[in-house]
CSV table of C-alpha atoms in Angstrom, one decimal:
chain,number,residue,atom,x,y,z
G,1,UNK,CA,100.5,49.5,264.5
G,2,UNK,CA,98.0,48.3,267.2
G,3,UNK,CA,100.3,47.6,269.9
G,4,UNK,CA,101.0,49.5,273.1
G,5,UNK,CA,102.6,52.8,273.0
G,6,UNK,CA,104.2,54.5,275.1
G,7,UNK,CA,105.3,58.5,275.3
G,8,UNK,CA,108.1,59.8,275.8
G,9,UNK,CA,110.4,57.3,274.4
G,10,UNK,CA,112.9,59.3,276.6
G,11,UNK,CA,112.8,61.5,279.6
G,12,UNK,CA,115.3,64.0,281.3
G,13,UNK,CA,114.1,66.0,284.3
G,14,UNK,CA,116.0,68.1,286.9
G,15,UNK,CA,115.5,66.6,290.6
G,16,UNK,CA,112.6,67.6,292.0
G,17,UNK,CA,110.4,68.3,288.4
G,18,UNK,CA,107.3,66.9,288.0
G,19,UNK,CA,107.0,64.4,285.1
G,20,UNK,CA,104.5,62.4,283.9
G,21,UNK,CA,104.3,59.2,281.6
G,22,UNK,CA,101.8,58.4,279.2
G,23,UNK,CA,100.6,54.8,277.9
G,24,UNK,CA,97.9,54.2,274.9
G,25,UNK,CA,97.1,50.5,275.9
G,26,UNK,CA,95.7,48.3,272.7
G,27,UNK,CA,91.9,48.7,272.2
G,28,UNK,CA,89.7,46.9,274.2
G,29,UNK,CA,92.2,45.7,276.6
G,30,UNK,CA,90.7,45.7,280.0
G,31,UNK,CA,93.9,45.4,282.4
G,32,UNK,CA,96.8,48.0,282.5
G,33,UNK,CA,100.0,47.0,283.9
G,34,UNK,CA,102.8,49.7,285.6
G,35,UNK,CA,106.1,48.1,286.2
G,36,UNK,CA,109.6,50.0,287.2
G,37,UNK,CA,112.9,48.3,285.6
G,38,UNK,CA,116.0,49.1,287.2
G,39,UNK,CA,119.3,48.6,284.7
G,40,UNK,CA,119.6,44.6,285.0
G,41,UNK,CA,117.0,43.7,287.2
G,42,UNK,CA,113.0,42.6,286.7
G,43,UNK,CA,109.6,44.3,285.8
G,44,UNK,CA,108.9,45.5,289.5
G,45,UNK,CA,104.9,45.9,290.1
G,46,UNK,CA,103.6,49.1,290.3
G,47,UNK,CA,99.9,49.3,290.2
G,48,UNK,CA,97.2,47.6,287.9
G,49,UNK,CA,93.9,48.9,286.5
G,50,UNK,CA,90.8,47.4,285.5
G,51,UNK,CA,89.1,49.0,283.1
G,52,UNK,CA,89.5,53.1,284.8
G,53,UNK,CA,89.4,51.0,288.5
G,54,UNK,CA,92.8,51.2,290.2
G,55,UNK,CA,92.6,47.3,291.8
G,56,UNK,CA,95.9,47.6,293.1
G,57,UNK,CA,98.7,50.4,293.8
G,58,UNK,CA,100.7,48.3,296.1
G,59,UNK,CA,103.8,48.8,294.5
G,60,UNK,CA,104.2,52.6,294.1
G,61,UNK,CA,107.2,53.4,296.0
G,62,UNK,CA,105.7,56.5,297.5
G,63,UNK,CA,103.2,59.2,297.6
G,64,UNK,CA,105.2,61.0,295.2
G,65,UNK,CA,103.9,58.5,292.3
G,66,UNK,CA,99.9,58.6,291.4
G,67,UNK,CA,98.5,57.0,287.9
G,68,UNK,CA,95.2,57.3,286.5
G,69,UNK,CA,93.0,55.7,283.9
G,70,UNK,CA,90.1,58.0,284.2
G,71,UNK,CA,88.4,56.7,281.2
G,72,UNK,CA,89.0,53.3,280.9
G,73,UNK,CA,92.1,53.7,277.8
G,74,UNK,CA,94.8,55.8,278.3
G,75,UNK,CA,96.9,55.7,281.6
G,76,UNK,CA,99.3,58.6,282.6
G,77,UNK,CA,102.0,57.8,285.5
G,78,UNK,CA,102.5,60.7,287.4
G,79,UNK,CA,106.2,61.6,289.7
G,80,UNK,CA,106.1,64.5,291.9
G,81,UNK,CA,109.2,65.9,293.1
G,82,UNK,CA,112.0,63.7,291.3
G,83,UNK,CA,114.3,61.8,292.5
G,84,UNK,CA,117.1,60.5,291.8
G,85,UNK,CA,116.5,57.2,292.9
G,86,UNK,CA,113.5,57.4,290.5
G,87,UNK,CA,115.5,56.6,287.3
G,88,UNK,CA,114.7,53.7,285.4
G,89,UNK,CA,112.7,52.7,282.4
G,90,UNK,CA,108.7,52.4,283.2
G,91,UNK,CA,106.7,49.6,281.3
G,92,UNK,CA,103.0,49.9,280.8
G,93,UNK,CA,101.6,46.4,279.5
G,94,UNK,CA,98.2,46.0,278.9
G,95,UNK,CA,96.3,42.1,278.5
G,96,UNK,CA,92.5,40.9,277.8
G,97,UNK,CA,91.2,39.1,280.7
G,98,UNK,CA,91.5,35.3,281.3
G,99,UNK,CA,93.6,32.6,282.2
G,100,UNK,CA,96.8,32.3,278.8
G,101,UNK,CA,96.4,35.7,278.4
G,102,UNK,CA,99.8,37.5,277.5
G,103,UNK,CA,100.5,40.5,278.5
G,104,UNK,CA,101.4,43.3,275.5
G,105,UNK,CA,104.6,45.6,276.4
G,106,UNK,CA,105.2,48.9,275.4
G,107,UNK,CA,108.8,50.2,274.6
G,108,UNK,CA,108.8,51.9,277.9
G,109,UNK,CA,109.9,55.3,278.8
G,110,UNK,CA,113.1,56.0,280.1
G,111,UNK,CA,113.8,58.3,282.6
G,112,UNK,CA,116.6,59.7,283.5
G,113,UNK,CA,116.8,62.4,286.5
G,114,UNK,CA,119.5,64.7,287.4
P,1,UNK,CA,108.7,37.7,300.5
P,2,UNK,CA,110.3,36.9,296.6
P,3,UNK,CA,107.2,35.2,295.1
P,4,UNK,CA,109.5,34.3,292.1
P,5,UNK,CA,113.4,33.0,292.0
P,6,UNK,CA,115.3,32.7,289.7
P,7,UNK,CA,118.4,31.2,290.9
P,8,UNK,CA,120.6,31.7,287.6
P,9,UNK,CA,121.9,35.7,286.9
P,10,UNK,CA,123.5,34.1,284.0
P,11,UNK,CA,124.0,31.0,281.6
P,12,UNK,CA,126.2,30.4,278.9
P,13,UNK,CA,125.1,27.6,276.0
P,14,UNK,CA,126.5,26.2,273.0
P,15,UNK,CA,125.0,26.8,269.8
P,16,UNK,CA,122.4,24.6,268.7
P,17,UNK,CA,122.1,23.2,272.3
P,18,UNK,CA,119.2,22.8,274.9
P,19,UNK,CA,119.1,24.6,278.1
P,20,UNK,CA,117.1,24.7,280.9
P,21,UNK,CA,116.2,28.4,283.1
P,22,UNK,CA,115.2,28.1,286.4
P,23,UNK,CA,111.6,29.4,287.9
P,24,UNK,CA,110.7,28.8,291.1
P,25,UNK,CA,107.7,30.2,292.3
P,26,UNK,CA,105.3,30.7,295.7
P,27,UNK,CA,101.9,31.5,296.1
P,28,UNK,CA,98.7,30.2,297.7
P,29,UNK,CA,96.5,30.4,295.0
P,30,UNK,CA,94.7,27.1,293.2
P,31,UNK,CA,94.5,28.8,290.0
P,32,UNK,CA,97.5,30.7,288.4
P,33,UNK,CA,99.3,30.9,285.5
P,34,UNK,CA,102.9,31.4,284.6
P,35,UNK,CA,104.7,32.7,281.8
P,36,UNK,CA,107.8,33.2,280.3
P,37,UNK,CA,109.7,36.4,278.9
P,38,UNK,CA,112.3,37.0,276.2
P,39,UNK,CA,113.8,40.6,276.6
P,40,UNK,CA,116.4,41.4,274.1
P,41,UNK,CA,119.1,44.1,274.8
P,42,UNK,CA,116.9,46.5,273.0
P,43,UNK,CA,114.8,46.4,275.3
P,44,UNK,CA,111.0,45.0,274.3
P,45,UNK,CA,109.3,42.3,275.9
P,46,UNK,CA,108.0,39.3,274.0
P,47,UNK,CA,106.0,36.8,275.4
P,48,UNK,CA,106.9,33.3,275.0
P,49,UNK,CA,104.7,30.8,276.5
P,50,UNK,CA,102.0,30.2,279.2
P,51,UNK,CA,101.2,27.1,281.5
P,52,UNK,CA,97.8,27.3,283.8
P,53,UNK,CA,97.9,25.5,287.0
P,54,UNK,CA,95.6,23.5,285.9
P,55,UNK,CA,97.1,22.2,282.5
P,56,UNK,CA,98.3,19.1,283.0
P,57,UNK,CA,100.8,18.6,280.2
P,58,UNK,CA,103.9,20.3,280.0
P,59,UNK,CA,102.9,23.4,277.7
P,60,UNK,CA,105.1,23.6,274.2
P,61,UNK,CA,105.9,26.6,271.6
P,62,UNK,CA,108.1,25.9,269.1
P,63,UNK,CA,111.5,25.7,270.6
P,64,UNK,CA,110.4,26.5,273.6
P,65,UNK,CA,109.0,24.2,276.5
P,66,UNK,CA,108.0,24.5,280.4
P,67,UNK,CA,108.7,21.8,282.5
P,68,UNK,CA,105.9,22.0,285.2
P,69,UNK,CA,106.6,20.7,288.5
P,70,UNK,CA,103.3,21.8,290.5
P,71,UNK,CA,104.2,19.8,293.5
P,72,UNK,CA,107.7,21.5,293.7
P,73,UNK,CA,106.4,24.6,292.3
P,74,UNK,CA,109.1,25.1,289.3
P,75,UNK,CA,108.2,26.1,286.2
P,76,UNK,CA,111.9,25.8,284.3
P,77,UNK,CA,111.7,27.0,280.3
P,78,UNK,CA,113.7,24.5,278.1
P,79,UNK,CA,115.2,26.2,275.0
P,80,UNK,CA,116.0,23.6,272.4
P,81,UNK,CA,118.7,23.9,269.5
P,82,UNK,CA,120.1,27.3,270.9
P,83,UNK,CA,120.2,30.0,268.3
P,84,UNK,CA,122.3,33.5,268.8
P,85,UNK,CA,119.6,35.5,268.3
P,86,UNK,CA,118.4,33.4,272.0
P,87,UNK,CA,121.2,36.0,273.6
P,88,UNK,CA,119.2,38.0,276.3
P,89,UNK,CA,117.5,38.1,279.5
P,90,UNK,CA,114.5,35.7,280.5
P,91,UNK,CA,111.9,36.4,282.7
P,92,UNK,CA,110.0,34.0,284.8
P,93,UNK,CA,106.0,35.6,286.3
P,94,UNK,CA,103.2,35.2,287.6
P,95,UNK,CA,99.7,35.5,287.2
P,96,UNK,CA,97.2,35.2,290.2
P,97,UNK,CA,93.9,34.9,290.7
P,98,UNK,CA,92.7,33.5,287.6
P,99,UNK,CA,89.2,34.1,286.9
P,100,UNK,CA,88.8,36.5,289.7
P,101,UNK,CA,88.8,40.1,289.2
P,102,UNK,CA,92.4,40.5,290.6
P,103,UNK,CA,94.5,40.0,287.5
P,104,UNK,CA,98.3,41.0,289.2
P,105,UNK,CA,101.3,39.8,287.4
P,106,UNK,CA,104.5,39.5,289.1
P,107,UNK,CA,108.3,39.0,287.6
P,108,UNK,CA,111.4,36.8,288.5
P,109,UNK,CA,114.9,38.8,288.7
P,110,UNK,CA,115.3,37.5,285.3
P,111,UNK,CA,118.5,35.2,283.8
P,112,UNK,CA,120.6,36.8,281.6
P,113,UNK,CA,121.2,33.9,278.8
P,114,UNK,CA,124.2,34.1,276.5
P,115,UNK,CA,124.9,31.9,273.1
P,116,UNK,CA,128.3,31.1,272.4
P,117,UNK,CA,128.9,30.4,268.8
């Protein structure tokens, strides 16, 4: 499949672990997408990539999360020091650029801290 | 601020009927684009249709349509002949800055859409 993958599918970590999310966007897609969903509520903004630049980390909730695209592809979302509060499924979506253009979801990873 | 509303947490249909899901949206941007989610309980998103600010008819996908109301700045999705497999939550968002190099997409709170045989 070409679509965008995400790993894990599933995540348990003791408060206060370091865990880190990984997300294998389609090829060639320029723009990367982080979103946290909470149980019942929207996609909230995390940060966006273009190409390996990080455009725009507005959204990460603290210093505690950090992402990277250092080449371009592959994204990892990085959470130091887990929290509780950080449970909830991450979505990585990536999209060609232009106006129309749809972004492509993974599955997400669900993380559950404890 | 919320950039996009959706007023509705939940609507219940009729089988084989049309209904309408709210989108509200704010921004000061000429050019944007706006799009609408399907999110089944399993969890995947899948894209449904698009409408550019600029478009100026209503944009159409099958059963689905987006009733554009620049002016008010609503963007409501019109589901026509309700299946069951329709059952889940729908996402209004938002693209700005079209055809600059700031490409951010934001989401509505969603609107959790249930079809009643």
């Amino acid at each position: 499949g070409a679509g965008v993958s995400q790993s894990p599918r599933y995540k348990v970590a003791k408060r206060g672990q370091d865990v880190a999310l990984r997300c294998d966007p389609i090829s060639g897609h320029v723009s990367l997408f982080w979103y946290q969903q909470a149980l019942g509520q929207g996609p909230e903004f995390l940060t966006y990539f273009q190409n390996e630049a990080q455009l725009d980390k507005s959204g990460l909730p603290s210093d505690r999360f950090f992402a990277e695209r250092p080449e371009g592809s592959v994204s990892t979302l990085k959470i130091q020091r887990t929290q509780q509060e950080d449970s909830a499924v991450y979505l990585c979506a990536s999209s060609t650029q232009g106006a129309g253009k749809p972004q492509h979801f993974g599955d997400g990873t669900r993380l559950s801290i404890l | 601020a919320q950039k996009i509303t959706q007023t509705q947490p939940g609507m219940f249909v009729q089988e084989k009927e049309a209904v309408t899901l709210d989108c509200t949206y704010d921004t000061s941007d000429q050019s944007y684009g706006l799009f609408w989610y399907k999110q089944p309980s399993s969890g995947e998103m899948i894209f449904l249709i698009y409408q550019g600010s600029y478009d100026e008819q209503n944009a159409t996908e099958g059963r689905y349509s987006l009733n554009f109301q620049k002016a008010r700045k609503s963007a409501n999705l019109v589901i026509s002949a309700s299946q069951l497999g329709d059952s889940a939550m729908y996402f209004c968002a938002m693209r700005e800055g079209l055809g600059t190099s700031y490409d951010k997409v934001i989401f509505g709170p969603g609107t959790s859409l249930s079809v009643i045989p």
